PDB file of C-alpha atoms in Angstrom:
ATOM      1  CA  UNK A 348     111.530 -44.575 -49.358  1.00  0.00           C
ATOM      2  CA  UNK A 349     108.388 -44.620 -46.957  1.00  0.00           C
ATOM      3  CA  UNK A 350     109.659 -44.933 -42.633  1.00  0.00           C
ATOM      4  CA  UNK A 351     107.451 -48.487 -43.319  1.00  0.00           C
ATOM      5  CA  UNK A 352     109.940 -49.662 -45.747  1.00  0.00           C
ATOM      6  CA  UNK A 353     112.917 -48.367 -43.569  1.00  0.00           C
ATOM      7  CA  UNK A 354     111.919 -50.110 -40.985  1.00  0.00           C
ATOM      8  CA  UNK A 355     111.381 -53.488 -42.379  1.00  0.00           C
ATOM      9  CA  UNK A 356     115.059 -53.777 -43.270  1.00  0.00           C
ATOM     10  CA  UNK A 357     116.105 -52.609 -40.196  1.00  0.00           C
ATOM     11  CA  UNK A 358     116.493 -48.519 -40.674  1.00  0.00           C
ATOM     12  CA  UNK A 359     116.327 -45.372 -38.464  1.00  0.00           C
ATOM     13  CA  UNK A 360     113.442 -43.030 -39.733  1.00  0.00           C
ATOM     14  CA  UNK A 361     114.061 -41.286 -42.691  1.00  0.00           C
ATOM     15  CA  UNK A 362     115.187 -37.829 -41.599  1.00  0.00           C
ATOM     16  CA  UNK A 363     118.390 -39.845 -39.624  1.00  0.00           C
ATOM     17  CA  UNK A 364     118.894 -41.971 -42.541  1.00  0.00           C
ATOM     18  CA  UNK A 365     118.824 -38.734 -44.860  1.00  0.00           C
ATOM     19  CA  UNK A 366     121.164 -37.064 -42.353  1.00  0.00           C
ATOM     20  CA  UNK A 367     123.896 -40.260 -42.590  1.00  0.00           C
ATOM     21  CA  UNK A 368     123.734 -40.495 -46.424  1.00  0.00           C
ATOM     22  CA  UNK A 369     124.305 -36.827 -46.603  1.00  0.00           C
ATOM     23  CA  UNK A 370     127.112 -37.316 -44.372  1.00  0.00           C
ATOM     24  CA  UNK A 371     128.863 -39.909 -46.418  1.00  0.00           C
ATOM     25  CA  UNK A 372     127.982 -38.046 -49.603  1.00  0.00           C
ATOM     26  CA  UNK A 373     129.925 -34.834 -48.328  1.00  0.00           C
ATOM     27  CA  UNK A 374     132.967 -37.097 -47.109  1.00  0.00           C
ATOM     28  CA  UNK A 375     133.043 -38.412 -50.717  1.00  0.00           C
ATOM     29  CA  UNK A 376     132.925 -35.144 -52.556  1.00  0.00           C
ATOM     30  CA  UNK A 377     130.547 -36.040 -54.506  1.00  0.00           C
ATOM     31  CA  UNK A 378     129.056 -33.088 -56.279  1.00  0.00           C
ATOM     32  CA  UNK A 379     125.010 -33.844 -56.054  1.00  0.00           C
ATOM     33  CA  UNK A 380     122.338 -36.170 -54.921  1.00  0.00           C
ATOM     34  CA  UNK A 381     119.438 -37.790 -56.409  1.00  0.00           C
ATOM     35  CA  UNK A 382     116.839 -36.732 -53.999  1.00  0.00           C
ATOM     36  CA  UNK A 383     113.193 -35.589 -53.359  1.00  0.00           C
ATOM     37  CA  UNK A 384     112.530 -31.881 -53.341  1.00  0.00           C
ATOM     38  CA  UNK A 385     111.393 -32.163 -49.792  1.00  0.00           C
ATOM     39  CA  UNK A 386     114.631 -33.614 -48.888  1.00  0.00           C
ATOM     40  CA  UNK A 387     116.875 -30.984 -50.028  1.00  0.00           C
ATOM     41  CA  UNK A 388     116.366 -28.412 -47.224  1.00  0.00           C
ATOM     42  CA  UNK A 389     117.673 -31.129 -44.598  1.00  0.00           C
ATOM     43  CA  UNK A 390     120.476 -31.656 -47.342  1.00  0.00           C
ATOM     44  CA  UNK A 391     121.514 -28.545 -47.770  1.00  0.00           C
ATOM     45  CA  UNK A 392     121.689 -28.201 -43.771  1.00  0.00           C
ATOM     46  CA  UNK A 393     124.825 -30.609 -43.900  1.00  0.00           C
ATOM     47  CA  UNK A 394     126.379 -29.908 -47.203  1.00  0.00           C
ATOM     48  CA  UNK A 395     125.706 -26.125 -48.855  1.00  0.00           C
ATOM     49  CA  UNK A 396     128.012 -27.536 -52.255  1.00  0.00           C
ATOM     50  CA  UNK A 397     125.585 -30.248 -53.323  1.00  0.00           C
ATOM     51  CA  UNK A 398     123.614 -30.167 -56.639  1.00  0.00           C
ATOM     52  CA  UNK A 399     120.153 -31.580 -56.612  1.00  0.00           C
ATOM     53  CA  UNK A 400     118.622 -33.712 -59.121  1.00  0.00           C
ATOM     54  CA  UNK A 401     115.111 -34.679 -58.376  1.00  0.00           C
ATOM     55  CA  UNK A 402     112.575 -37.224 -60.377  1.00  0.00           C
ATOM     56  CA  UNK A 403     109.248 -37.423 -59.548  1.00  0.00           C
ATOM     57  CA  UNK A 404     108.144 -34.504 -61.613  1.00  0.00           C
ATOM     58  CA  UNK A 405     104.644 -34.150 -63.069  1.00  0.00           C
ATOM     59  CA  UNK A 406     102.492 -31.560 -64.179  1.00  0.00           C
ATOM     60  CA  UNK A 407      99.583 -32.859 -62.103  1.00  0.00           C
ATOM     61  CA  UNK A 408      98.914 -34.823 -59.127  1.00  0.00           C
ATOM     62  CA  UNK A 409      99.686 -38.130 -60.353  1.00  0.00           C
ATOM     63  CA  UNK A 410     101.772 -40.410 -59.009  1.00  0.00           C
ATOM     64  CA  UNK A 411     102.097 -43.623 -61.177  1.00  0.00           C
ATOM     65  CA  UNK A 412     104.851 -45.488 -58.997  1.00  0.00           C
ATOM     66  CA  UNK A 413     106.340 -42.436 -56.663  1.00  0.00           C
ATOM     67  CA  UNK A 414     105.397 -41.659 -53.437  1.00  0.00           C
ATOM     68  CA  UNK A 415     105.257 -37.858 -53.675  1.00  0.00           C
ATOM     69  CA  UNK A 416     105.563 -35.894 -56.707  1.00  0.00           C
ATOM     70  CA  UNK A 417     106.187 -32.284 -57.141  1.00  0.00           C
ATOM     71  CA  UNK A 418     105.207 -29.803 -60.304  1.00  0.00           C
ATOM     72  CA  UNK A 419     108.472 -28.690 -61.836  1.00  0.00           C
ATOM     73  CA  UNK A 420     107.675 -25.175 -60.797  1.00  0.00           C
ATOM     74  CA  UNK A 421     107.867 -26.631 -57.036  1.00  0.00           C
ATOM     75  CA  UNK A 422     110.508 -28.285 -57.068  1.00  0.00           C
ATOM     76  CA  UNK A 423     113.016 -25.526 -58.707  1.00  0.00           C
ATOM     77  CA  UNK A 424     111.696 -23.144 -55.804  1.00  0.00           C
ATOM     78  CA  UNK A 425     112.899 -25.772 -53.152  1.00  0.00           C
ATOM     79  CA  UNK A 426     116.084 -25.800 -54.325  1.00  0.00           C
ATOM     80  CA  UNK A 427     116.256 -28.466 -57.270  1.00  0.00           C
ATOM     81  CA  UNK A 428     119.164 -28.029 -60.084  1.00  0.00           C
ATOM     82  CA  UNK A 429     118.181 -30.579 -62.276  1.00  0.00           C
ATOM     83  CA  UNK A 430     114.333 -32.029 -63.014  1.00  0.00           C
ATOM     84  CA  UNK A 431     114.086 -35.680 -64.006  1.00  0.00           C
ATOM     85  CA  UNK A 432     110.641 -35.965 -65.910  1.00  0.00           C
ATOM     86  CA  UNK A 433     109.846 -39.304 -67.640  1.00  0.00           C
ATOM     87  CA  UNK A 434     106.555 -40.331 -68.141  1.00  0.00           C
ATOM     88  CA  UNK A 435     104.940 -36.775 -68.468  1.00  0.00           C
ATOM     89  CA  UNK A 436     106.723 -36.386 -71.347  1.00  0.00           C
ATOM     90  CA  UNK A 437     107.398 -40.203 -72.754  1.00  0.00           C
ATOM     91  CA  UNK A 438     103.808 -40.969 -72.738  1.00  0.00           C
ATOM     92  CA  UNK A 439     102.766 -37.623 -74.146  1.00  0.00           C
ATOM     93  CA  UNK A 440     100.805 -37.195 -77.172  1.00  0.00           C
ATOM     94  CA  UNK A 441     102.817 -34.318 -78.018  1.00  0.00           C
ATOM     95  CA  UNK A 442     106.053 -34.072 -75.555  1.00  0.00           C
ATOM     96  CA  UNK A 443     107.047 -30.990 -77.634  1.00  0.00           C
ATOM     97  CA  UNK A 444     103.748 -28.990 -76.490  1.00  0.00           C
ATOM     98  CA  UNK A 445     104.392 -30.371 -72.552  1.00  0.00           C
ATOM     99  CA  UNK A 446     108.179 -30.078 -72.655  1.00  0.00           C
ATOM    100  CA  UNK A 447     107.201 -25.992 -73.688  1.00  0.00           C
ATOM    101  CA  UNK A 448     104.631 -25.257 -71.738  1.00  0.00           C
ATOM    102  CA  UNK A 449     106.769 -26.674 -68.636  1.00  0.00           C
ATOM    103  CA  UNK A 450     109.982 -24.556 -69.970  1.00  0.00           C
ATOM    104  CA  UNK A 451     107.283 -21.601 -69.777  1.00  0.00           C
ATOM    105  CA  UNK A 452     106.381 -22.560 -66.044  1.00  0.00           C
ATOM    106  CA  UNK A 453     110.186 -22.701 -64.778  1.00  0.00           C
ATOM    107  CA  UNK A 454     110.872 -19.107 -66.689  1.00  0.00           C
ATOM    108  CA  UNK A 455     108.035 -17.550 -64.622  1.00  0.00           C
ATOM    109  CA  UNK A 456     109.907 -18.560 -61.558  1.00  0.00           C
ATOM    110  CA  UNK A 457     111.175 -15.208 -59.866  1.00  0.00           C
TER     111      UNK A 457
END
């Protein structure tokens, strides 16, 4: 969620309300958060235990509805543990070829 939107209903910026969220999450032992790749460093600062699920994924720079999106390559190196890719793949001529060539991408990672 953009600061704008946090502010209209009355939020801190989003780093704070990342921190408090976090917070709770830990105090719940939960075991992961849905979250934006960029968000996971400041995550991880709090609680070390979390897994990371992160949607937004594409294979190019755009964006439909999200406000940042991240190539699944990127978002494993920042520290993701689970991808959530809809679209790419749903509106794919062939999801098959995608879903491959993006299992190809992540297996480069070293």
């Amino acid at each position: 969620m953009a600061n704008l939107n946090l502010d209209n209903i009355g939020l801190d910026e989003r780093p704070t309300i990342i921190k408090k969220l976090t917070e709770l999450a830990s105090k719940s032992n939960i075991d992961g958060v849905v979250c934006s790749p960029s968000d996971i460093k400041l995550i991880r600062e709090i609680d070390k235990t979390l897994l990371f699920v992160t949607p937004g994924i594409r294979l190019n720079t755009t964006k439909d509805d999200h406000s940042e999106v991240f190539t699944p390559r990127d978002a494993i190196k920042l520290g993701s543990n689970y991808i959530v890719i809809g679209r790419p793949l749903t509106e794919a001529k062939n999801p098959m070829q995608i879903l491959h060539n993006i299992i190809d991408k992540i297996e480069q990672i070293s």
